[in-house]
CSV table of C-alpha atoms and ligand atoms in Angstrom, one decimal:
chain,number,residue,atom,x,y,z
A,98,UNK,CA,51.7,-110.0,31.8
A,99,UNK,CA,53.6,-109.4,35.5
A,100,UNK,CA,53.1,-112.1,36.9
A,101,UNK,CA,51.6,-111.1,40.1
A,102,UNK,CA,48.6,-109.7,38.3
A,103,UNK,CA,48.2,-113.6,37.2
A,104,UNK,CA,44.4,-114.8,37.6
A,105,UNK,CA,43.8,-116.9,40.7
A,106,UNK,CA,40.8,-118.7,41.5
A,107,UNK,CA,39.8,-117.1,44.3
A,108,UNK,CA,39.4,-114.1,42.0
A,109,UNK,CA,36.6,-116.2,40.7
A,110,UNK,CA,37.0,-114.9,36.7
A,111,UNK,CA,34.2,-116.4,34.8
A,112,UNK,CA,33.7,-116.0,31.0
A,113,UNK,CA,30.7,-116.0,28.6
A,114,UNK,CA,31.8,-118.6,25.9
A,115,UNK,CA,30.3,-116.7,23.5
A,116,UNK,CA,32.6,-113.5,24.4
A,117,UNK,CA,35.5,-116.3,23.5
A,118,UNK,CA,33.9,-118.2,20.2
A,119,UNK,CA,32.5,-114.3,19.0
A,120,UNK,CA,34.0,-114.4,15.2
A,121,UNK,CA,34.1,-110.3,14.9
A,122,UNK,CA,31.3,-110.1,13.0
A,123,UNK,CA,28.6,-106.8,12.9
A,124,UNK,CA,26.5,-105.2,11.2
A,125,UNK,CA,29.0,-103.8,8.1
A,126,UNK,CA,31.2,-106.7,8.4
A,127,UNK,CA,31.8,-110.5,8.1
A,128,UNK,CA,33.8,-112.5,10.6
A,129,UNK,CA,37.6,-112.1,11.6
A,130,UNK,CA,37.9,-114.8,13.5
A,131,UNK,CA,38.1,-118.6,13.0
A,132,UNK,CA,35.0,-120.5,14.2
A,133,UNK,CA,35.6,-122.1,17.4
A,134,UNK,CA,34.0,-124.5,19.4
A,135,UNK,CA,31.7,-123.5,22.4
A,136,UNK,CA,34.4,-126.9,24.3
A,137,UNK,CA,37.5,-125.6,22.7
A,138,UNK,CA,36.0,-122.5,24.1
A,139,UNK,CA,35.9,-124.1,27.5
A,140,UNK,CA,38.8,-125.8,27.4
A,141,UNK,CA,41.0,-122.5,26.4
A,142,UNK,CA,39.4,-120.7,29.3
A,143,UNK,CA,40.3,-123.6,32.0
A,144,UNK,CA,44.0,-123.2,30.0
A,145,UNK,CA,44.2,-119.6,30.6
A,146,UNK,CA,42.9,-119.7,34.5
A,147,UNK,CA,39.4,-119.1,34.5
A,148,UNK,CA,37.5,-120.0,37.7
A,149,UNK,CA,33.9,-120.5,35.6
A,150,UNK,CA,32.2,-120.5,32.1
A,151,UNK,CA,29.2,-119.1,31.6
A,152,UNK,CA,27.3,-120.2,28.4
A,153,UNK,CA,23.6,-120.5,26.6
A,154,UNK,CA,22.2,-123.9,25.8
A,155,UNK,CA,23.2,-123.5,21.7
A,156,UNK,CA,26.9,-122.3,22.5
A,157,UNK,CA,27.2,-125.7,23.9
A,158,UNK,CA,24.4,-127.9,21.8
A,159,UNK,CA,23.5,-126.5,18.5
A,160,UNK,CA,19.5,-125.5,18.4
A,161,UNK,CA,18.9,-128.4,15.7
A,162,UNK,CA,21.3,-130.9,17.5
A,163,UNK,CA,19.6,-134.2,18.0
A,164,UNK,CA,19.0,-135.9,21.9
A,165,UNK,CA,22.2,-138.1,21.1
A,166,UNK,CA,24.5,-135.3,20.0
A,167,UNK,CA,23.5,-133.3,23.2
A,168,UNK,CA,24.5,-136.6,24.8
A,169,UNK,CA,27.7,-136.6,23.4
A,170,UNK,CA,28.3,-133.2,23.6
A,171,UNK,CA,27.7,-133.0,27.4
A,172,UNK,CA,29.5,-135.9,28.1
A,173,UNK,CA,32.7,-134.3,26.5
A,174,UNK,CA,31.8,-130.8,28.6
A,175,UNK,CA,31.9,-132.7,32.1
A,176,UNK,CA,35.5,-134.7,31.2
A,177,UNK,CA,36.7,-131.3,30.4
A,178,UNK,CA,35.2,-130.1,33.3
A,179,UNK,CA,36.7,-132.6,35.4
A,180,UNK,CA,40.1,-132.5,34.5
A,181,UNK,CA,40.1,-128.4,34.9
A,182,UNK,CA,38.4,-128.0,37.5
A,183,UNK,CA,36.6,-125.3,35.7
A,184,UNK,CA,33.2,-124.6,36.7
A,185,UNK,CA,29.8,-124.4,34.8
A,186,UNK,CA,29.1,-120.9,36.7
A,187,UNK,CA,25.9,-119.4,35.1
A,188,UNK,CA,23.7,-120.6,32.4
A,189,UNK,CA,21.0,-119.0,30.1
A,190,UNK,CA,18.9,-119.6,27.0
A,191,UNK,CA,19.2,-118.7,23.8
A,192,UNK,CA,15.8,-116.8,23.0
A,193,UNK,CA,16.8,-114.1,20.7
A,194,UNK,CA,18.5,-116.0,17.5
A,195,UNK,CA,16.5,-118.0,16.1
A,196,UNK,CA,13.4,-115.9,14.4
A,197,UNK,CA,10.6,-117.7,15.9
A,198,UNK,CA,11.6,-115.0,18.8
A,199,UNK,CA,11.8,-112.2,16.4
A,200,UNK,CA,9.4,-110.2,18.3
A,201,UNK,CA,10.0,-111.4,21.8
A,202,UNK,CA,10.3,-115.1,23.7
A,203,UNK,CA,8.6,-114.8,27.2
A,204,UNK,CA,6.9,-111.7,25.4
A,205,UNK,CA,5.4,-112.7,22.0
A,206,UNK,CA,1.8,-112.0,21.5
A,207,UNK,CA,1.9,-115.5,20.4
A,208,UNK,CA,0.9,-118.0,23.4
A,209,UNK,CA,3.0,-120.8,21.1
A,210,UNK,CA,5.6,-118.6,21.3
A,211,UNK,CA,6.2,-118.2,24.9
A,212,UNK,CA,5.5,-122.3,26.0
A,213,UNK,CA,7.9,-122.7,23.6
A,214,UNK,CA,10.9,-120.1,24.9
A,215,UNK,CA,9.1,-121.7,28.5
A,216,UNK,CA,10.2,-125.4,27.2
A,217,UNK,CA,13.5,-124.3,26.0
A,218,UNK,CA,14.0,-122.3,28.9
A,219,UNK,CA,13.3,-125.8,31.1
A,220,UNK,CA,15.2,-127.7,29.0
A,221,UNK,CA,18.3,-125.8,30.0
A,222,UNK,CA,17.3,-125.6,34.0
A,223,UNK,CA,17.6,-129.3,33.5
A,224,UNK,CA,21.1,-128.9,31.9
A,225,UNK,CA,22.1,-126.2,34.2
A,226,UNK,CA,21.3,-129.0,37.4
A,227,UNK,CA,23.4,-131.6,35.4
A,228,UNK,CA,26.6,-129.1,35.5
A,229,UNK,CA,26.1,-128.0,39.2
A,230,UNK,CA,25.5,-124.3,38.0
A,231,UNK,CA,23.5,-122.3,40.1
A,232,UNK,CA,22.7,-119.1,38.5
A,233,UNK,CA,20.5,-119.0,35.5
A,234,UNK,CA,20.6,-115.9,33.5
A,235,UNK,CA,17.4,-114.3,31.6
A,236,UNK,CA,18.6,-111.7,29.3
A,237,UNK,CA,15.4,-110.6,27.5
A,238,UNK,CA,17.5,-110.3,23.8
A,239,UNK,CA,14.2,-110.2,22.1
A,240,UNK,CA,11.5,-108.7,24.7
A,241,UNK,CA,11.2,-105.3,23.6
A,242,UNK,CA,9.3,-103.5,21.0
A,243,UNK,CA,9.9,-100.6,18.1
A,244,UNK,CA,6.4,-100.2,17.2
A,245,UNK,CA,4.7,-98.6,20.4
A,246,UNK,CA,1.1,-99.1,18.7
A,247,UNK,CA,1.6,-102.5,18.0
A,248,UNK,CA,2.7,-104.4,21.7
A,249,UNK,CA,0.9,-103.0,25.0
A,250,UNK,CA,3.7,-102.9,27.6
A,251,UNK,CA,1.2,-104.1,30.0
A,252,UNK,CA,0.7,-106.7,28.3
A,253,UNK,CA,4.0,-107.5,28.1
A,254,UNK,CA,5.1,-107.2,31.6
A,255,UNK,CA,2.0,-109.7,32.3
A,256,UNK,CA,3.5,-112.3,29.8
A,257,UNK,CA,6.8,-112.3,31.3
A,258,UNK,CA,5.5,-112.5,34.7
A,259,UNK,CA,3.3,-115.5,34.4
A,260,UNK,CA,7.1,-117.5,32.0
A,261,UNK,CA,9.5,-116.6,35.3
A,262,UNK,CA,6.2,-117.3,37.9
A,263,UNK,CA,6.3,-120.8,35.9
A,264,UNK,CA,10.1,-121.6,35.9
A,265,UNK,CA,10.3,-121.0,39.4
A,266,UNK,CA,7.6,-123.0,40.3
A,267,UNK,CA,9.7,-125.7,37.7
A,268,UNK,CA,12.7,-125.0,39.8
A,269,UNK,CA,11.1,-125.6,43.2
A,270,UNK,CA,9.4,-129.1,41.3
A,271,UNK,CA,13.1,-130.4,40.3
A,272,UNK,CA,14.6,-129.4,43.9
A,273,UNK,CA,16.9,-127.8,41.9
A,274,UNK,CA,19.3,-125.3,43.4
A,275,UNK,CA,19.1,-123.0,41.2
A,276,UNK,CA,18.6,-119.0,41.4
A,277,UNK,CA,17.2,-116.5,38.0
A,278,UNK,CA,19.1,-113.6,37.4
A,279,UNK,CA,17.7,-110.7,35.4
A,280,UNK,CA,19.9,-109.1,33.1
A,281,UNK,CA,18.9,-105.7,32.3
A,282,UNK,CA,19.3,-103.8,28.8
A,283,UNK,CA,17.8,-100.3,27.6
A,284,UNK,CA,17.9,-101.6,23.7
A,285,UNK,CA,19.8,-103.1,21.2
A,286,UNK,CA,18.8,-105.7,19.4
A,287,UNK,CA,15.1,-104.3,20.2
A,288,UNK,CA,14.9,-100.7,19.7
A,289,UNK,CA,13.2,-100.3,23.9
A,290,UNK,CA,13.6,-103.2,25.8
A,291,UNK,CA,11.7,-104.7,28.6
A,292,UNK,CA,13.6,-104.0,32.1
A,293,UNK,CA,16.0,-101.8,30.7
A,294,UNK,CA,17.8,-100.8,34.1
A,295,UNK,CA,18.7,-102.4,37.4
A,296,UNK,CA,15.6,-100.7,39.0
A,297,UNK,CA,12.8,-101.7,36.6
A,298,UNK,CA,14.2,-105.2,37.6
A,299,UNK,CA,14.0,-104.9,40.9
A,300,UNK,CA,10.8,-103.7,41.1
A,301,UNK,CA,9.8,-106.5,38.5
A,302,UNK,CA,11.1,-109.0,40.7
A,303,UNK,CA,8.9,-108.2,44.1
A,304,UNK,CA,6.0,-108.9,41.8
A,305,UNK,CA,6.6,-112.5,41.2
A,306,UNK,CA,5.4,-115.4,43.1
A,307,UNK,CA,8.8,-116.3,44.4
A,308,UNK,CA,10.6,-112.9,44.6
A,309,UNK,CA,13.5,-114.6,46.9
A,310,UNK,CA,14.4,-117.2,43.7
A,311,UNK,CA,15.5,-114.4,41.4
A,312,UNK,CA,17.9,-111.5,41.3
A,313,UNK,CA,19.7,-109.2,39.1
A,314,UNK,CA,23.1,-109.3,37.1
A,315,UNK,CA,23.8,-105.8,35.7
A,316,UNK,CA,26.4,-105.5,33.1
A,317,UNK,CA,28.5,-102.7,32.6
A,318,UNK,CA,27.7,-101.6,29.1
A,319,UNK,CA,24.3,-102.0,29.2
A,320,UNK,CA,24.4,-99.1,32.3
A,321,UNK,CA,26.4,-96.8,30.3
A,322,UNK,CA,24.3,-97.4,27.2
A,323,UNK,CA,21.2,-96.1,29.4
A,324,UNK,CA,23.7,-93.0,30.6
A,325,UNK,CA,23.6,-94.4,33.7
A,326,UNK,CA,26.1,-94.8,36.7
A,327,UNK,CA,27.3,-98.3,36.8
A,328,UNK,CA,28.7,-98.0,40.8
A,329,UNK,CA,25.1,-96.7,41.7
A,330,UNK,CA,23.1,-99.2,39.9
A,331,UNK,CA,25.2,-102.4,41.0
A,332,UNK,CA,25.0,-101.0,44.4
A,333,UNK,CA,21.0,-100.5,44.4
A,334,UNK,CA,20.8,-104.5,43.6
A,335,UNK,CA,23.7,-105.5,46.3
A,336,UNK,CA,22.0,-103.4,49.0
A,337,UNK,CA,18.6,-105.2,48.6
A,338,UNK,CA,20.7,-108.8,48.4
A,339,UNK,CA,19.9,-109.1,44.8
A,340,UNK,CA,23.2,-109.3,43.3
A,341,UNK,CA,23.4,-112.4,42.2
A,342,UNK,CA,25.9,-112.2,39.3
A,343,UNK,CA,27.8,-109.5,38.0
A,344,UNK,CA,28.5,-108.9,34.1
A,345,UNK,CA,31.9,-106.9,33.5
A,346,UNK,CA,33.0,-105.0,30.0
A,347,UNK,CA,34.1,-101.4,28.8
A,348,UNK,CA,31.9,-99.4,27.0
A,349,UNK,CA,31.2,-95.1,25.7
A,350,UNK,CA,28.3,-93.7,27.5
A,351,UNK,CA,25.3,-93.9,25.3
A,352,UNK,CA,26.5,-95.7,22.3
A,353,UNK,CA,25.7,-99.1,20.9
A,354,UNK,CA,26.8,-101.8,22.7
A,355,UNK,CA,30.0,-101.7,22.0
A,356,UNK,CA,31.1,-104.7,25.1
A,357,UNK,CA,34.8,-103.9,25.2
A,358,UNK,CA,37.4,-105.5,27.3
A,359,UNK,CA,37.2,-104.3,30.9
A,360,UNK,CA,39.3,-100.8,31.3
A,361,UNK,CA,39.2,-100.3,27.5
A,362,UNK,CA,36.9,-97.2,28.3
A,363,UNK,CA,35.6,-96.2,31.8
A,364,UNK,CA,38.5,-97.2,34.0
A,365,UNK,CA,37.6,-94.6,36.9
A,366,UNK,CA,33.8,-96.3,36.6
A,367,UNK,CA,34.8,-99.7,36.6
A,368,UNK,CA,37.0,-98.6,39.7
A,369,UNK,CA,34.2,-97.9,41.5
A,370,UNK,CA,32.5,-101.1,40.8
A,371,UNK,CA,35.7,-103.2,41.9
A,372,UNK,CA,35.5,-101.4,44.8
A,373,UNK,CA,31.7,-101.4,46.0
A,374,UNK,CA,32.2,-105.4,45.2
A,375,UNK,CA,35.7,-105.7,47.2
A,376,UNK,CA,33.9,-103.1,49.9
A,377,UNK,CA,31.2,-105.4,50.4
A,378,UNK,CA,32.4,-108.9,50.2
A,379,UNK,CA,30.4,-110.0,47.4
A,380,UNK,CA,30.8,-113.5,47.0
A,381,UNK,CA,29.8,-114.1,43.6
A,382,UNK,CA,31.8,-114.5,40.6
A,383,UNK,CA,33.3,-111.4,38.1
A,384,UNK,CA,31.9,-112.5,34.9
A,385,UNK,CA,33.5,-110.8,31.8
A,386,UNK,CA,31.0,-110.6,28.8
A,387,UNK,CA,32.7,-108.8,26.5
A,388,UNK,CA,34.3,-110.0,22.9
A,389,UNK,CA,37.4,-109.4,21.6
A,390,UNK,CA,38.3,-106.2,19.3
A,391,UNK,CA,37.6,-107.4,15.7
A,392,UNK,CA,40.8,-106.3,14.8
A,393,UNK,CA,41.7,-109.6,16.6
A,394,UNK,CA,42.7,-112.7,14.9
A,395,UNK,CA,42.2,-115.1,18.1
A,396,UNK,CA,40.3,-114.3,21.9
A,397,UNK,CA,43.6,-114.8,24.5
A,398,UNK,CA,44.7,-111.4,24.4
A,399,UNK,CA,41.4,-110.4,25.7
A,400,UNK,CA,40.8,-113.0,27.6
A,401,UNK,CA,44.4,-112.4,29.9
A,402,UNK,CA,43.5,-108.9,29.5
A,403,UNK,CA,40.5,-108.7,30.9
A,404,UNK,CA,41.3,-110.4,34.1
A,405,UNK,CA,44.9,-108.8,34.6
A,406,UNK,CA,43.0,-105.3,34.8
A,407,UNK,CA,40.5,-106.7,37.0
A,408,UNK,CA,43.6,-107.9,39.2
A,409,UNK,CA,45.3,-104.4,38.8
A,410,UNK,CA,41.9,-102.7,40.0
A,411,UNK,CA,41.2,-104.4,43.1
A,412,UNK,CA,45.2,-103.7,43.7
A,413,UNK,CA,43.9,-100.4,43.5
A,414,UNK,CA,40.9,-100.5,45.6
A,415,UNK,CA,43.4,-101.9,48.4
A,416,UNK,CA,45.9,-98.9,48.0
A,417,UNK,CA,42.8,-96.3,48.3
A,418,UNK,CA,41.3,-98.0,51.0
A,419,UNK,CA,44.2,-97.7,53.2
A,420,UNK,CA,45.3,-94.5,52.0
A,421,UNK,CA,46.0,-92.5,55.2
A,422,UNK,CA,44.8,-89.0,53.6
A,423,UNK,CA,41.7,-90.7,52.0
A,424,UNK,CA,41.1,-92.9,55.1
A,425,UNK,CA,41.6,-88.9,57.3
A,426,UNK,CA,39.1,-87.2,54.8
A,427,UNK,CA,36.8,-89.5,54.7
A,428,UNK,CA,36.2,-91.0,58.3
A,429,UNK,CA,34.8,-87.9,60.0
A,430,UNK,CA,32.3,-87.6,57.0
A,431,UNK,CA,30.7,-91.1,57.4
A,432,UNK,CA,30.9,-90.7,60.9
A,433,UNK,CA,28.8,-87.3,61.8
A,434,UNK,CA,26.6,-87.6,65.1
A,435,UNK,CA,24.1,-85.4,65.2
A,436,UNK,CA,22.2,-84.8,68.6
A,437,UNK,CA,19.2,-86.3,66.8
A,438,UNK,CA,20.5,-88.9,64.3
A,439,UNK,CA,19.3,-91.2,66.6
A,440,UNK,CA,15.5,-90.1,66.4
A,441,UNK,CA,15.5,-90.8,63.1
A,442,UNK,CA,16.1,-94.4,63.6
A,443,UNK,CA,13.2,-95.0,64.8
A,444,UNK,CA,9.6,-93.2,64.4
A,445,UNK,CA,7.9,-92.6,67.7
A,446,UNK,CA,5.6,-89.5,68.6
A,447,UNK,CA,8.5,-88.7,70.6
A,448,UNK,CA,11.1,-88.4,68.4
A,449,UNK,CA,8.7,-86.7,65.9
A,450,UNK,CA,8.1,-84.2,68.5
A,451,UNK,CA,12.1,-84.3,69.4
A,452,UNK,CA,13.0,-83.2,66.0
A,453,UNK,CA,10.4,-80.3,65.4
A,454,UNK,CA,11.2,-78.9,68.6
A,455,UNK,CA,15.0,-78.6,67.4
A,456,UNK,CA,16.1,-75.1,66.8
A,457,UNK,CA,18.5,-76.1,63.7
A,458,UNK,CA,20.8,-73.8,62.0
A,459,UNK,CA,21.0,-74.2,58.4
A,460,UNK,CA,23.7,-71.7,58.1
A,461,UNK,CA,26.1,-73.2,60.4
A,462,UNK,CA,25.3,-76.6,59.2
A,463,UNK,CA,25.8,-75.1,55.2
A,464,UNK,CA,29.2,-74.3,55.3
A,465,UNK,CA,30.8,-77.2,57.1
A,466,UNK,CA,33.7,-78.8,54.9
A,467,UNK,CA,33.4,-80.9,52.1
A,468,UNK,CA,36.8,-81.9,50.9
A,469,UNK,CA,35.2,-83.6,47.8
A,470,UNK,CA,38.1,-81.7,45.5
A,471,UNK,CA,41.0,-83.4,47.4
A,472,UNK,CA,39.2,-86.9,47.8
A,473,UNK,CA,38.4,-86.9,43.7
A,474,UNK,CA,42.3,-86.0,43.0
A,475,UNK,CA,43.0,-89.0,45.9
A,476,UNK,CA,41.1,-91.0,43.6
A,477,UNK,CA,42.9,-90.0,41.0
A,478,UNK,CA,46.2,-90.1,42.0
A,479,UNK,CA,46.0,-93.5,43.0
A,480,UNK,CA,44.7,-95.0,39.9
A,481,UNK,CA,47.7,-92.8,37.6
A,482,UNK,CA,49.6,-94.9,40.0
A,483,UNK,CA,51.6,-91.6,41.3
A,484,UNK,CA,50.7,-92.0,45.1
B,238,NOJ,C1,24.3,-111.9,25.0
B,238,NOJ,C2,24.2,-110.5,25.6
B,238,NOJ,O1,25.0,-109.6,24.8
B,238,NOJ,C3,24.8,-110.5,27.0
B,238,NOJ,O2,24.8,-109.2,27.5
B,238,NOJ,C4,24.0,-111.5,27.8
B,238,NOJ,O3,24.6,-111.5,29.1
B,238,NOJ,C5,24.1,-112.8,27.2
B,238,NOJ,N1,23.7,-112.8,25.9
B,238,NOJ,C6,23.3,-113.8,28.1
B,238,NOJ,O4,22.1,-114.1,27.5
B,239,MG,MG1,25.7,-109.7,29.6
């Protein structure tokens, strides 16, 4: 790898340990990989420069593990910890492997169902204070239906209100400093899930009791898999403050979720994200959840991979954003004054009177220049790294 492109921790790379300990297996086939430790995970990612980990409670503590082992167990995690420097940077619980959630968590029909995911759910707040992370993640794997006649959406949406109304309320109990983050998914492993896009979140969200505790953490795939644009859709949840992790892979529009390194499919997309994070300061940290090709025998590759291209993207955003044709173009068009821009700003009876006493002319103002050929090939020229 050239070594400028090197992660450094101000980059702030953080990995799922489940991309890192994923064996290869799917659907057709059995694993590829050799089982590894969700530690050694932790451990290999602090070797290789990550800032952060990100993990669910059973990547760390097996689901049957006693209270000793867990002991034990997180005892080991914090030495590592320690002597890294690597940082416990979002957390999140399991509720989709084991089949007591097999037809939802904070979702079943069954009331024992969601206080239990609700427990569970605590039970890893309380880890997620012990490691100083501050983002925990709720990735509804199992809240969705296939069988529209047997769940009521309603319903649904009512159940997983009253589970996040309760955790924050847990959250604000402990004093913990801890913000929920959404994580959004059209389908797959439910055939519709709950919140499938960034917007259905956010709208979710201003429903709660404490709207200002939780956010959103879109991942790349899952906005392709809906056919949507993954620049747009990050941007919606920045703009509103919401961004409150990001989750960063490859992926083909509309297929299953296929969570490929970053750049291994939509490069120009991914750009675009770099940049809207790079353009906007956002502070958080780049989380790679993705998993290795199956045609590989052990995670490094991918991991160094995915942070190099990262590195070699926002190199990329730089060069655009001070290109002087791209900087020429595109000034004048952010920057229109109209002589009633400013009534707009604000509603008065004035400026409502202002504006339908303007004489406009639509002709005139239809043909004025939009070099949006010659800013694309910009864009383009840049990233094929021939400017
Ligand atoms: C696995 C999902 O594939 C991923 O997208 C999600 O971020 C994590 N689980 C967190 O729950
Ligand atoms: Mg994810």
């Amino acid at each position: 790898m050239a070594k400028s492109y090197k992660p450094r921790k101000s980059d702030k790379f953080a990995f799922g340990v489940w991309c890192v300990m994923n064996r290869g297996r799917d659907p057709f086939g059995v694993e590829t990989r050799p089982a590894i430790t969700g530690l050694e995970a932790v451990r290999g990612l602090a070797k290789h420069g990550a800032y952060g980990f990100e993990y669910h409670d059973n990547d760390l503590i097996p689901f049957d593990a006693t209270a000793g082992e867990a002991r034990k167990i997180v005892a080991e995690l914090k030495r590592i910890m320690k002597s890294t420097g690597i940082r416990a940077t979002a957390g999140t619980t399991n509720l989709f492997t084991h089949p007591v959630f097999r037809d939802g968590a904070f979702t079943s029909h069954d009331p024992e169902v969601r206080a239990f995911a609700v427990q569970k759910a605590m039970n890893l707040l309380d880890l997620a204070a012990d490691l100083d992370t501050r983002v925990v993640l709720l990735w509804g794997g199992r809240e969705g239906a296939e069988v529209d006649g047997a769940k009521d959406p309603v319903d649904a949406l009512q159940h997983l209100r009253e589970c996040v109304n309760f955790l924050c309320e847990y959250i604000i109990d402990r004093r913990y400093p801890i913000l929920l983050s959404i994580e959004p998914k059209p389908n797959e492993p439910r055939g519709d899930m709950y919140l499938p896009t960034t917007g259905h979140a956010l709208a979710f969200i201003e429903t709660l009791e404490h709207p200002f505790m939780v956010g959103t953490n879109p991942e790349f795939a899952h906005v392709k898999m809906a056919g949507l644009n993954p620049y747009h859709e990050y941007a919606q949840a920045l703009e509103v403050g919401k961004l409150f992790d990001v989750h960063m892979n490859g992926q083909k529009v509309g297929r299953f979720d296929q969570d490929m390194s970053i750049g291994a499919d939509g490069l120009k997309e991914i750009f675009f994200v770099c940049k809207l994070l790079k353009d906007y300061a956002y502070a958080g940290t780049v989380a790679v959840d993705a998993h290795p090709f199956r045609t590989e025998i052990e995670p490094w590759d991918f991991v160094d991979r995915c942070m190099c291209s990262w590195r070699m993207l926002i190199e990329k955003v730089d060069a655009l954003n001070s290109d002087r044709e791209y900087r020429q173009l595109l000034g004048p068009l952010v920057a229109q004054k109209g002589p009633l821009a400013a009534a707009l700003g604000q509603y008065t009876a004035a400026n409502a009177a202002k504006l339908r006493g303007h004489a406009y002319r639509p002709d005139k103002m239809a043909v004025r220049p939009l070099p949006y050929e010659r800013i694309d090939q910009i864009v383009n020229e840049v990233l094929m790294g021939v400017r």
